[in-house]
PDB file of C-alpha atoms in Angstrom:
ATOM      1  CA  UNK A  10      35.487 -95.475  18.882  1.00 40.00           C
ATOM      2  CA  UNK A  11      34.899 -92.846  21.501  1.00 44.00           C
ATOM      3  CA  UNK A  12      36.754 -89.714  20.276  1.00 43.00           C
ATOM      4  CA  UNK A  13      38.345 -89.245  23.688  1.00 44.00           C
ATOM      5  CA  UNK A  14      40.510 -92.240  22.841  1.00 44.00           C
ATOM      6  CA  UNK A  15      41.761 -90.905  19.528  1.00 49.00           C
ATOM      7  CA  UNK A  16      45.561 -90.782  19.376  1.00 51.00           C
ATOM      8  CA  UNK A  17      45.499 -86.962  19.281  1.00 49.00           C
ATOM      9  CA  UNK A  18      43.800 -86.953  22.692  1.00 52.00           C
ATOM     10  CA  UNK A  19      46.087 -89.608  24.187  1.00 55.00           C
ATOM     11  CA  UNK A  20      49.174 -87.761  22.941  1.00 53.00           C
ATOM     12  CA  UNK A  21      49.095 -85.426  25.933  1.00 52.00           C
ATOM     13  CA  UNK A  22      50.242 -88.412  28.006  1.00 78.00           C
ATOM     14  CA  UNK A  23      52.629 -91.310  27.440  1.00 84.00           C
ATOM     15  CA  UNK A  24      50.825 -94.055  25.567  1.00 88.00           C
ATOM     16  CA  UNK A  25      51.459 -97.515  24.174  1.00 88.00           C
ATOM     17  CA  UNK A  26      51.749 -97.947  20.405  1.00 87.00           C
ATOM     18  CA  UNK A  27      52.949-101.487  19.768  1.00 86.00           C
ATOM     19  CA  UNK A  28      55.304-104.175  20.998  1.00 88.00           C
ATOM     20  CA  UNK A  29      56.519-107.632  20.262  1.00 88.00           C
ATOM     21  CA  UNK A  30      59.035-110.432  20.546  1.00 90.00           C
ATOM     22  CA  UNK A  31      61.962-110.942  18.190  1.00 91.00           C
ATOM     23  CA  UNK A  32      63.380-114.509  18.226  1.00 92.00           C
ATOM     24  CA  UNK A  33      67.092-115.072  17.726  1.00 91.00           C
ATOM     25  CA  UNK A  34      67.898-114.406  14.057  1.00 90.00           C
ATOM     26  CA  UNK A  35      69.976-112.047  11.955  1.00 88.00           C
ATOM     27  CA  UNK A  36      67.383-109.254  11.788  1.00 86.00           C
ATOM     28  CA  UNK A  37      68.890-105.755  11.875  1.00 90.00           C
ATOM     29  CA  UNK A  38      67.531-102.234  11.572  1.00 90.00           C
ATOM     30  CA  UNK A  39      69.035 -99.017  10.235  1.00 86.00           C
ATOM     31  CA  UNK A  40      70.869 -96.848   9.917  1.00 91.00           C
ATOM     32  CA  UNK A  41      67.785 -94.667  10.181  1.00 92.00           C
ATOM     33  CA  UNK A  42      65.551 -92.679  12.507  1.00 91.00           C
ATOM     34  CA  UNK A  43      62.212 -93.424  14.158  1.00 90.00           C
ATOM     35  CA  UNK A  44      59.507 -91.019  15.318  1.00 92.00           C
ATOM     36  CA  UNK A  45      58.662 -92.945  18.512  1.00 93.00           C
ATOM     37  CA  UNK A  46      60.394 -94.247  21.608  1.00 95.00           C
ATOM     38  CA  UNK A  47      61.295 -97.950  21.349  1.00 94.00           C
ATOM     39  CA  UNK A  48      62.511 -99.766  24.469  1.00 96.00           C
ATOM     40  CA  UNK A  49      64.237-103.147  23.998  1.00 96.00           C
ATOM     41  CA  UNK A  50      65.049-105.831  26.579  1.00 96.00           C
ATOM     42  CA  UNK A  51      67.482-108.599  25.649  1.00 96.00           C
ATOM     43  CA  UNK A  52      66.406-112.065  26.756  1.00 95.00           C
ATOM     44  CA  UNK A  53      69.495-113.951  25.556  1.00 95.00           C
ATOM     45  CA  UNK A  54      72.289-113.659  23.048  1.00 95.00           C
ATOM     46  CA  UNK A  55      74.244-110.565  22.047  1.00 95.00           C
ATOM     47  CA  UNK A  56      74.002-107.615  19.710  1.00 95.00           C
ATOM     48  CA  UNK A  57      75.230-104.111  18.962  1.00 96.00           C
ATOM     49  CA  UNK A  58      73.679-100.646  19.006  1.00 95.00           C
ATOM     50  CA  UNK A  59      75.330 -97.757  17.150  1.00 94.00           C
ATOM     51  CA  UNK A  60      74.106 -94.212  17.813  1.00 91.00           C
ATOM     52  CA  UNK A  61      75.494 -90.709  18.404  1.00 86.00           C
ATOM     53  CA  UNK A  62      78.899 -91.858  17.187  1.00 86.00           C
ATOM     54  CA  UNK A  63      79.113 -94.511  19.897  1.00 90.00           C
ATOM     55  CA  UNK A  64      79.000 -98.319  19.774  1.00 93.00           C
ATOM     56  CA  UNK A  65      77.379-100.381  22.529  1.00 94.00           C
ATOM     57  CA  UNK A  66      77.735-104.147  22.849  1.00 95.00           C
ATOM     58  CA  UNK A  67      74.804-105.653  24.758  1.00 94.00           C
ATOM     59  CA  UNK A  68      73.881-109.026  26.219  1.00 94.00           C
ATOM     60  CA  UNK A  69      71.198-110.849  28.185  1.00 94.00           C
ATOM     61  CA  UNK A  70      69.361-108.799  30.817  1.00 94.00           C
ATOM     62  CA  UNK A  71      70.456-105.441  29.381  1.00 95.00           C
ATOM     63  CA  UNK A  72      68.220-102.851  27.719  1.00 95.00           C
ATOM     64  CA  UNK A  73      68.495-100.137  25.116  1.00 96.00           C
ATOM     65  CA  UNK A  74      66.131 -97.448  23.920  1.00 95.00           C
ATOM     66  CA  UNK A  75      65.636 -95.609  20.666  1.00 94.00           C
ATOM     67  CA  UNK A  76      64.771 -91.927  20.953  1.00 95.00           C
ATOM     68  CA  UNK A  77      62.634 -90.139  18.355  1.00 93.00           C
ATOM     69  CA  UNK A  78      64.544 -88.603  15.430  1.00 92.00           C
ATOM     70  CA  UNK A  79      67.854 -90.044  16.629  1.00 91.00           C
ATOM     71  CA  UNK A  80      69.889 -91.953  14.048  1.00 91.00           C
ATOM     72  CA  UNK A  81      70.457 -95.534  15.114  1.00 93.00           C
ATOM     73  CA  UNK A  82      71.651 -98.859  13.792  1.00 94.00           C
ATOM     74  CA  UNK A  83      71.299-102.098  15.695  1.00 95.00           C
ATOM     75  CA  UNK A  84      72.134-105.646  14.701  1.00 95.00           C
ATOM     76  CA  UNK A  85      72.683-109.100  16.266  1.00 95.00           C
ATOM     77  CA  UNK A  86      75.938-110.897  16.892  1.00 94.00           C
ATOM     78  CA  UNK A  87      76.632-113.176  13.952  1.00 93.00           C
ATOM     79  CA  UNK A  88      77.474-116.192  16.154  1.00 94.00           C
ATOM     80  CA  UNK A  89      75.189-115.562  19.155  1.00 95.00           C
ATOM     81  CA  UNK A  90      72.258-113.476  17.851  1.00 95.00           C
ATOM     82  CA  UNK A  91      70.132-111.801  20.458  1.00 96.00           C
ATOM     83  CA  UNK A  92      66.517-112.524  21.284  1.00 95.00           C
ATOM     84  CA  UNK A  93      64.583-109.585  22.661  1.00 95.00           C
ATOM     85  CA  UNK A  94      61.218-108.076  23.478  1.00 94.00           C
ATOM     86  CA  UNK A  95      60.355-104.477  22.673  1.00 93.00           C
ATOM     87  CA  UNK A  96      57.693-101.849  23.136  1.00 93.00           C
ATOM     88  CA  UNK A  97      57.020 -98.624  21.237  1.00 92.00           C
ATOM     89  CA  UNK A  98      55.397 -95.640  22.882  1.00 92.00           C
ATOM     90  CA  UNK A  99      54.971 -91.905  22.480  1.00 91.00           C
ATOM     91  CA  UNK A 100      53.261 -88.884  24.047  1.00 88.00           C
ATOM     92  CA  UNK A 101      54.220 -85.588  25.621  1.00 83.00           C
ATOM     93  CA  UNK A 102      54.877 -87.221  29.003  1.00 87.00           C
ATOM     94  CA  UNK A 103      57.163 -89.950  27.675  1.00 90.00           C
ATOM     95  CA  UNK A 104      60.355 -87.897  27.735  1.00 88.00           C
ATOM     96  CA  UNK A 105      59.610 -86.596  31.225  1.00 88.00           C
ATOM     97  CA  UNK A 106      59.192 -90.139  32.542  1.00 90.00           C
ATOM     98  CA  UNK A 107      62.443 -91.277  30.944  1.00 92.00           C
ATOM     99  CA  UNK A 108      64.227 -88.322  32.555  1.00 90.00           C
ATOM    100  CA  UNK A 109      63.583 -90.084  35.867  1.00 90.00           C
ATOM    101  CA  UNK A 110      65.765 -92.978  34.683  1.00 93.00           C
ATOM    102  CA  UNK A 111      69.398 -93.311  33.589  1.00 92.00           C
ATOM    103  CA  UNK A 112      68.303 -93.691  29.950  1.00 93.00           C
ATOM    104  CA  UNK A 113      69.142 -90.703  27.764  1.00 91.00           C
ATOM    105  CA  UNK A 114      70.077 -89.881  24.194  1.00 90.00           C
ATOM    106  CA  UNK A 115      73.776 -89.970  25.047  1.00 88.00           C
ATOM    107  CA  UNK A 116      73.420 -93.049  27.281  1.00 91.00           C
ATOM    108  CA  UNK A 117      70.646 -95.158  25.702  1.00 94.00           C
ATOM    109  CA  UNK A 118      71.637 -98.443  27.398  1.00 95.00           C
ATOM    110  CA  UNK A 119      71.388 -99.795  30.948  1.00 94.00           C
ATOM    111  CA  UNK A 120      73.052-102.805  32.512  1.00 93.00           C
ATOM    112  CA  UNK A 121      71.491-106.087  33.582  1.00 91.00           C
ATOM    113  CA  UNK A 122      68.417-105.690  35.756  1.00 86.00           C
ATOM    114  CA  UNK A 123      68.242-107.342  39.201  1.00 87.00           C
ATOM    115  CA  UNK A 124      65.328-109.443  37.926  1.00 88.00           C
ATOM    116  CA  UNK A 125      63.985-110.305  34.495  1.00 91.00           C
ATOM    117  CA  UNK A 126      61.863-107.566  32.959  1.00 91.00           C
ATOM    118  CA  UNK A 127      60.602-109.712  30.103  1.00 90.00           C
ATOM    119  CA  UNK A 128      57.083-110.322  31.521  1.00 88.00           C
ATOM    120  CA  UNK A 129      56.418-106.574  31.784  1.00 88.00           C
ATOM    121  CA  UNK A 130      56.926-106.124  28.050  1.00 87.00           C
ATOM    122  CA  UNK A 131      53.900-108.273  27.225  1.00 80.00           C
ATOM    123  CA  UNK A 132      51.628-105.248  27.275  1.00 65.00           C
ATOM    124  CA  UNK A 133      48.960-105.710  24.650  1.00 57.00           C
ATOM    125  CA  UNK A 134      50.572-107.012  21.496  1.00 56.00           C
ATOM    126  CA  UNK A 135      47.293-108.350  20.171  1.00 53.00           C
ATOM    127  CA  UNK A 136      45.055-105.724  21.723  1.00 54.00           C
ATOM    128  CA  UNK A 137      42.155-104.277  19.812  1.00 59.00           C
ATOM    129  CA  UNK A 138      41.167-100.652  19.695  1.00 65.00           C
ATOM    130  CA  UNK A 139      38.439-100.575  22.325  1.00 76.00           C
ATOM    131  CA  UNK A 140      38.868 -97.937  25.052  1.00 79.00           C
ATOM    132  CA  UNK A 141      39.283-100.580  27.785  1.00 81.00           C
ATOM    133  CA  UNK A 142      42.036-102.411  25.870  1.00 81.00           C
ATOM    134  CA  UNK A 143      43.892 -99.193  25.099  1.00 82.00           C
ATOM    135  CA  UNK A 144      43.626 -98.055  28.705  1.00 83.00           C
ATOM    136  CA  UNK A 145      45.056-101.368  29.950  1.00 83.00           C
ATOM    137  CA  UNK A 146      47.935-101.157  27.472  1.00 84.00           C
ATOM    138  CA  UNK A 147      48.772 -97.612  28.600  1.00 87.00           C
ATOM    139  CA  UNK A 148      48.588 -98.686  32.253  1.00 88.00           C
ATOM    140  CA  UNK A 149      50.935-101.615  31.633  1.00 88.00           C
ATOM    141  CA  UNK A 150      53.347 -99.313  29.829  1.00 90.00           C
ATOM    142  CA  UNK A 151      53.510 -97.116  32.939  1.00 91.00           C
ATOM    143  CA  UNK A 152      54.039-100.206  35.091  1.00 91.00           C
ATOM    144  CA  UNK A 153      56.963-101.226  32.862  1.00 92.00           C
ATOM    145  CA  UNK A 154      58.522 -97.758  33.025  1.00 93.00           C
ATOM    146  CA  UNK A 155      58.102 -97.716  36.793  1.00 92.00           C
ATOM    147  CA  UNK A 156      60.536-100.644  37.032  1.00 92.00           C
ATOM    148  CA  UNK A 157      63.115 -98.744  34.995  1.00 94.00           C
ATOM    149  CA  UNK A 158      62.653 -95.789  37.366  1.00 91.00           C
ATOM    150  CA  UNK A 159      63.205 -98.135  40.317  1.00 90.00           C
ATOM    151  CA  UNK A 160      66.125-100.174  38.983  1.00 92.00           C
ATOM    152  CA  UNK A 161      67.852 -97.386  37.040  1.00 92.00           C
ATOM    153  CA  UNK A 162      67.016 -94.165  38.890  1.00 89.00           C
ATOM    154  CA  UNK A 163      68.576 -90.933  37.774  1.00 84.00           C
ATOM    155  CA  UNK A 164      71.044 -89.541  40.286  1.00 68.00           C
ATOM    156  CA  UNK A 165      68.907 -87.478  42.685  1.00 59.00           C
ATOM    157  CA  UNK A 166      69.458 -83.760  42.716  1.00 52.00           C
ATOM    158  CA  UNK A 167      68.630 -82.812  46.289  1.00 49.00           C
ATOM    159  CA  UNK A 168      66.766 -79.535  46.362  1.00 55.00           C
ATOM    160  CA  UNK A 169      65.132 -78.246  49.505  1.00 53.00           C
ATOM    161  CA  UNK A 170      62.441 -76.581  47.408  1.00 58.00           C
ATOM    162  CA  UNK A 171      61.402 -80.039  46.170  1.00 79.00           C
ATOM    163  CA  UNK A 172      60.839 -81.229  49.726  1.00 83.00           C
ATOM    164  CA  UNK A 173      58.802 -78.149  50.591  1.00 87.00           C
ATOM    165  CA  UNK A 174      56.748 -78.588  47.427  1.00 87.00           C
ATOM    166  CA  UNK A 175      56.121 -82.240  48.318  1.00 88.00           C
ATOM    167  CA  UNK A 176      55.061 -81.341  51.847  1.00 90.00           C
ATOM    168  CA  UNK A 177      52.698 -78.612  50.648  1.00 91.00           C
ATOM    169  CA  UNK A 178      51.274 -80.891  47.980  1.00 91.00           C
ATOM    170  CA  UNK A 179      50.675 -83.644  50.512  1.00 92.00           C
ATOM    171  CA  UNK A 180      48.886 -81.242  52.855  1.00 93.00           C
ATOM    172  CA  UNK A 181      46.747 -79.787  50.059  1.00 92.00           C
ATOM    173  CA  UNK A 182      45.672 -83.282  49.008  1.00 92.00           C
ATOM    174  CA  UNK A 183      44.993 -84.575  52.515  1.00 93.00           C
ATOM    175  CA  UNK A 184      43.814 -81.563  54.562  1.00 93.00           C
ATOM    176  CA  UNK A 185      40.312 -83.080  54.742  1.00 93.00           C
ATOM    177  CA  UNK A 186      41.519 -85.973  56.910  1.00 92.00           C
ATOM    178  CA  UNK A 187      40.778 -85.265  60.580  1.00 91.00           C
ATOM    179  CA  UNK A 188      43.670 -87.527  61.587  1.00 90.00           C
ATOM    180  CA  UNK A 189      46.267 -85.781  59.418  1.00 91.00           C
ATOM    181  CA  UNK A 190      49.385 -85.358  61.542  1.00 89.00           C
ATOM    182  CA  UNK A 191      52.784 -83.782  61.210  1.00 87.00           C
ATOM    183  CA  UNK A 192      54.322 -87.236  61.650  1.00 89.00           C
ATOM    184  CA  UNK A 193      52.400 -88.470  58.607  1.00 90.00           C
ATOM    185  CA  UNK A 194      53.669 -85.551  56.526  1.00 90.00           C
ATOM    186  CA  UNK A 195      57.267 -86.078  57.647  1.00 88.00           C
ATOM    187  CA  UNK A 196      56.996 -89.747  56.671  1.00 87.00           C
ATOM    188  CA  UNK A 197      55.506 -88.914  53.260  1.00 85.00           C
ATOM    189  CA  UNK A 198      58.278 -86.423  52.470  1.00 85.00           C
ATOM    190  CA  UNK A 199      60.990 -88.675  53.957  1.00 82.00           C
ATOM    191  CA  UNK A 200      62.956 -85.845  55.520  1.00 79.00           C
ATOM    192  CA  UNK A 201      64.272 -85.341  59.052  1.00 83.00           C
ATOM    193  CA  UNK A 202      61.548 -83.678  61.136  1.00 86.00           C
ATOM    194  CA  UNK A 203      63.353 -80.635  62.543  1.00 88.00           C
ATOM    195  CA  UNK A 204      65.083 -79.950  59.212  1.00 85.00           C
ATOM    196  CA  UNK A 205      61.736 -79.996  57.391  1.00 85.00           C
ATOM    197  CA  UNK A 206      60.210 -77.699  60.030  1.00 87.00           C
ATOM    198  CA  UNK A 207      62.955 -75.099  59.614  1.00 88.00           C
ATOM    199  CA  UNK A 208      62.895 -75.162  55.828  1.00 87.00           C
ATOM    200  CA  UNK A 209      59.094 -75.164  55.666  1.00 88.00           C
ATOM    201  CA  UNK A 210      58.826 -72.149  57.946  1.00 88.00           C
ATOM    202  CA  UNK A 211      61.473 -70.316  55.954  1.00 88.00           C
ATOM    203  CA  UNK A 212      59.794 -71.042  52.612  1.00 88.00           C
ATOM    204  CA  UNK A 213      56.148 -70.453  53.537  1.00 88.00           C
ATOM    205  CA  UNK A 214      56.259 -68.211  56.584  1.00 91.00           C
ATOM    206  CA  UNK A 215      54.076 -70.753  58.400  1.00 91.00           C
ATOM    207  CA  UNK A 216      54.681 -73.800  60.522  1.00 91.00           C
ATOM    208  CA  UNK A 217      53.431 -77.125  59.177  1.00 91.00           C
ATOM    209  CA  UNK A 218      50.431 -77.025  61.528  1.00 92.00           C
ATOM    210  CA  UNK A 219      49.635 -73.439  60.548  1.00 93.00           C
ATOM    211  CA  UNK A 220      49.753 -74.415  56.889  1.00 94.00           C
ATOM    212  CA  UNK A 221      47.321 -77.288  57.489  1.00 94.00           C
ATOM    213  CA  UNK A 222      44.944 -74.879  59.204  1.00 95.00           C
ATOM    214  CA  UNK A 223      45.235 -72.306  56.421  1.00 95.00           C
ATOM    215  CA  UNK A 224      44.403 -74.955  53.796  1.00 95.00           C
ATOM    216  CA  UNK A 225      41.370 -76.083  55.776  1.00 95.00           C
ATOM    217  CA  UNK A 226      40.035 -72.597  56.405  1.00 95.00           C
ATOM    218  CA  UNK A 227      40.648 -71.523  52.793  1.00 95.00           C
ATOM    219  CA  UNK A 228      38.593 -74.467  51.570  1.00 95.00           C
ATOM    220  CA  UNK A 229      35.954 -73.804  54.223  1.00 94.00           C
ATOM    221  CA  UNK A 230      35.584 -70.245  52.931  1.00 94.00           C
ATOM    222  CA  UNK A 231      34.984 -71.573  49.424  1.00 93.00           C
ATOM    223  CA  UNK A 232      32.337 -73.992  50.657  1.00 93.00           C
ATOM    224  CA  UNK A 233      30.585 -71.399  52.828  1.00 93.00           C
ATOM    225  CA  UNK A 234      30.365 -69.024  49.863  1.00 91.00           C
ATOM    226  CA  UNK A 235      29.241 -71.447  47.175  1.00 88.00           C
ATOM    227  CA  UNK A 236      28.099 -74.857  48.419  1.00 87.00           C
ATOM    228  CA  UNK A 237      25.018 -74.085  50.488  1.00 87.00           C
ATOM    229  CA  UNK A 238      26.082 -76.808  52.932  1.00 91.00           C
ATOM    230  CA  UNK A 239      25.262 -76.481  56.634  1.00 93.00           C
ATOM    231  CA  UNK A 240      28.184 -75.346  58.765  1.00 94.00           C
ATOM    232  CA  UNK A 241      28.435 -78.783  60.380  1.00 94.00           C
ATOM    233  CA  UNK A 242      28.997 -80.452  56.993  1.00 95.00           C
ATOM    234  CA  UNK A 243      31.490 -77.791  55.967  1.00 94.00           C
ATOM    235  CA  UNK A 244      33.432 -78.543  59.146  1.00 95.00           C
ATOM    236  CA  UNK A 245      33.483 -82.274  58.380  1.00 95.00           C
ATOM    237  CA  UNK A 246      34.492 -81.595  54.776  1.00 95.00           C
ATOM    238  CA  UNK A 247      37.651 -79.758  55.795  1.00 94.00           C
ATOM    239  CA  UNK A 248      38.863 -82.122  58.494  1.00 94.00           C
ATOM    240  CA  UNK A 249      37.085 -81.014  61.682  1.00 95.00           C
ATOM    241  CA  UNK A 250      34.936 -83.561  63.503  1.00 94.00           C
ATOM    242  CA  UNK A 251      33.868 -80.965  66.077  1.00 94.00           C
ATOM    243  CA  UNK A 252      31.843 -78.093  64.525  1.00 93.00           C
ATOM    244  CA  UNK A 253      32.301 -75.941  67.633  1.00 96.00           C
ATOM    245  CA  UNK A 254      36.077 -76.267  67.441  1.00 96.00           C
ATOM    246  CA  UNK A 255      35.880 -75.540  63.714  1.00 95.00           C
ATOM    247  CA  UNK A 256      33.936 -72.336  64.450  1.00 95.00           C
ATOM    248  CA  UNK A 257      36.541 -71.289  67.010  1.00 96.00           C
ATOM    249  CA  UNK A 258      39.438 -71.851  64.576  1.00 95.00           C
ATOM    250  CA  UNK A 259      37.536 -70.176  61.733  1.00 95.00           C
ATOM    251  CA  UNK A 260      36.835 -67.036  63.771  1.00 95.00           C
ATOM    252  CA  UNK A 261      40.422 -66.857  64.989  1.00 94.00           C
ATOM    253  CA  UNK A 262      41.635 -67.023  61.372  1.00 94.00           C
ATOM    254  CA  UNK A 263      39.076 -64.795  59.620  1.00 93.00           C
ATOM    255  CA  UNK A 264      37.718 -62.652  62.505  1.00 94.00           C
ATOM    256  CA  UNK A 265      34.213 -63.861  61.561  1.00 94.00           C
ATOM    257  CA  UNK A 266      32.115 -66.789  62.650  1.00 94.00           C
ATOM    258  CA  UNK A 267      31.225 -69.261  59.886  1.00 94.00           C
ATOM    259  CA  UNK A 268      27.590 -68.122  59.927  1.00 93.00           C
ATOM    260  CA  UNK A 269      28.583 -64.448  59.688  1.00 93.00           C
ATOM    261  CA  UNK A 270      30.959 -65.240  56.836  1.00 94.00           C
ATOM    262  CA  UNK A 271      28.220 -67.157  55.047  1.00 90.00           C
ATOM    263  CA  UNK A 272      25.755 -64.275  55.413  1.00 89.00           C
ATOM    264  CA  UNK A 273      28.331 -61.728  54.284  1.00 89.00           C
ATOM    265  CA  UNK A 274      28.931 -63.611  51.044  1.00 85.00           C
ATOM    266  CA  UNK A 275      25.384 -64.822  50.459  1.00 78.00           C
ATOM    267  CA  UNK A 276      23.853 -64.106  47.066  1.00 67.00           C
ATOM    268  CA  UNK A 277      21.044 -61.521  47.329  1.00 58.00           C
ATOM    269  CA  UNK A 278      17.537 -62.941  46.978  1.00 49.00           C
ATOM    270  CA  UNK A 279      15.280 -61.990  44.078  1.00 48.00           C
ATOM    271  CA  UNK A 280      13.256 -59.748  46.411  1.00 43.00           C
ATOM    272  CA  UNK A 281      16.396 -57.918  47.566  1.00 47.00           C
ATOM    273  CA  UNK A 282      17.522 -57.392  43.973  1.00 51.00           C
ATOM    274  CA  UNK A 283      14.098 -56.000  43.009  1.00 52.00           C
ATOM    275  CA  UNK A 284      14.064 -53.629  45.961  1.00 52.00           C
ATOM    276  CA  UNK A 285      17.500 -52.366  45.048  1.00 50.00           C
ATOM    277  CA  UNK A 286      16.236 -51.439  41.594  1.00 55.00           C
ATOM    278  CA  UNK A 287      13.244 -49.387  42.872  1.00 51.00           C
ATOM    279  CA  UNK A 288      13.674 -45.564  42.807  1.00 58.00           C
ATOM    280  CA  UNK A 289      14.135 -43.877  46.163  1.00 55.00           C
ATOM    281  CA  UNK A 290      10.848 -42.090  46.976  1.00 50.00           C
ATOM    282  CA  UNK A 291      12.668 -39.687  49.284  1.00 52.00           C
ATOM    283  CA  UNK A 292      14.457 -38.046  46.370  1.00 48.00           C
TER     284      UNK A 292
END
């Protein structure tokens, strides 16, 4: 197997370990602890989860999760035993993803979902160990968790800094698009336009348009110094279809034309370096 797919490498993310289907019977587990996350979805029947000194009675459509190193005991109802599907996963990102849901160590259960989640648990129960199979299993795990984020979202903690971070991130990832507009950014952040403008200006010292320009010119400077690309291609690469307009904006921002900036930061040629090393005959 390619070493990049060893578990130690995958552990920096959230990754699938195993999963399965438990038909209705009197199987129980615990009391004990596990070293992985184990998410369970009840198809039908009833059962009980005991953890953290609390007792939870669960039925069809509900879910519960086991957290690593947390003592748990779960068992079926004697007269109406539950049937469930489950998936085990681990990784450094797993806890962070679960923090985006209502599931927690003190509240490890969620109520009935608006639609059945059973199909999303069939991740890769019989998967082999090839990189493509493992990658698919990990991807399906993230798809499953995305539904828990959607149906059981953690109560949002509104923080203006989060909106500003989102807006900046969106600009920094999309500055190269010539058609990038303020309206597009407002829509991506999902915040009232004038409110975003005020907060953005207060946090960055720039308007949204000024920040777009600064991102473009900053990247242009990097390309002019290191890429060797013609100025026209640099302009296209940072979101300007018109090289002349790009040159005008660049000079207004840096006080230099793109060609002057390129020459100023050009690496000296071999001949120039050799000349610099020659002794001065005038001395």
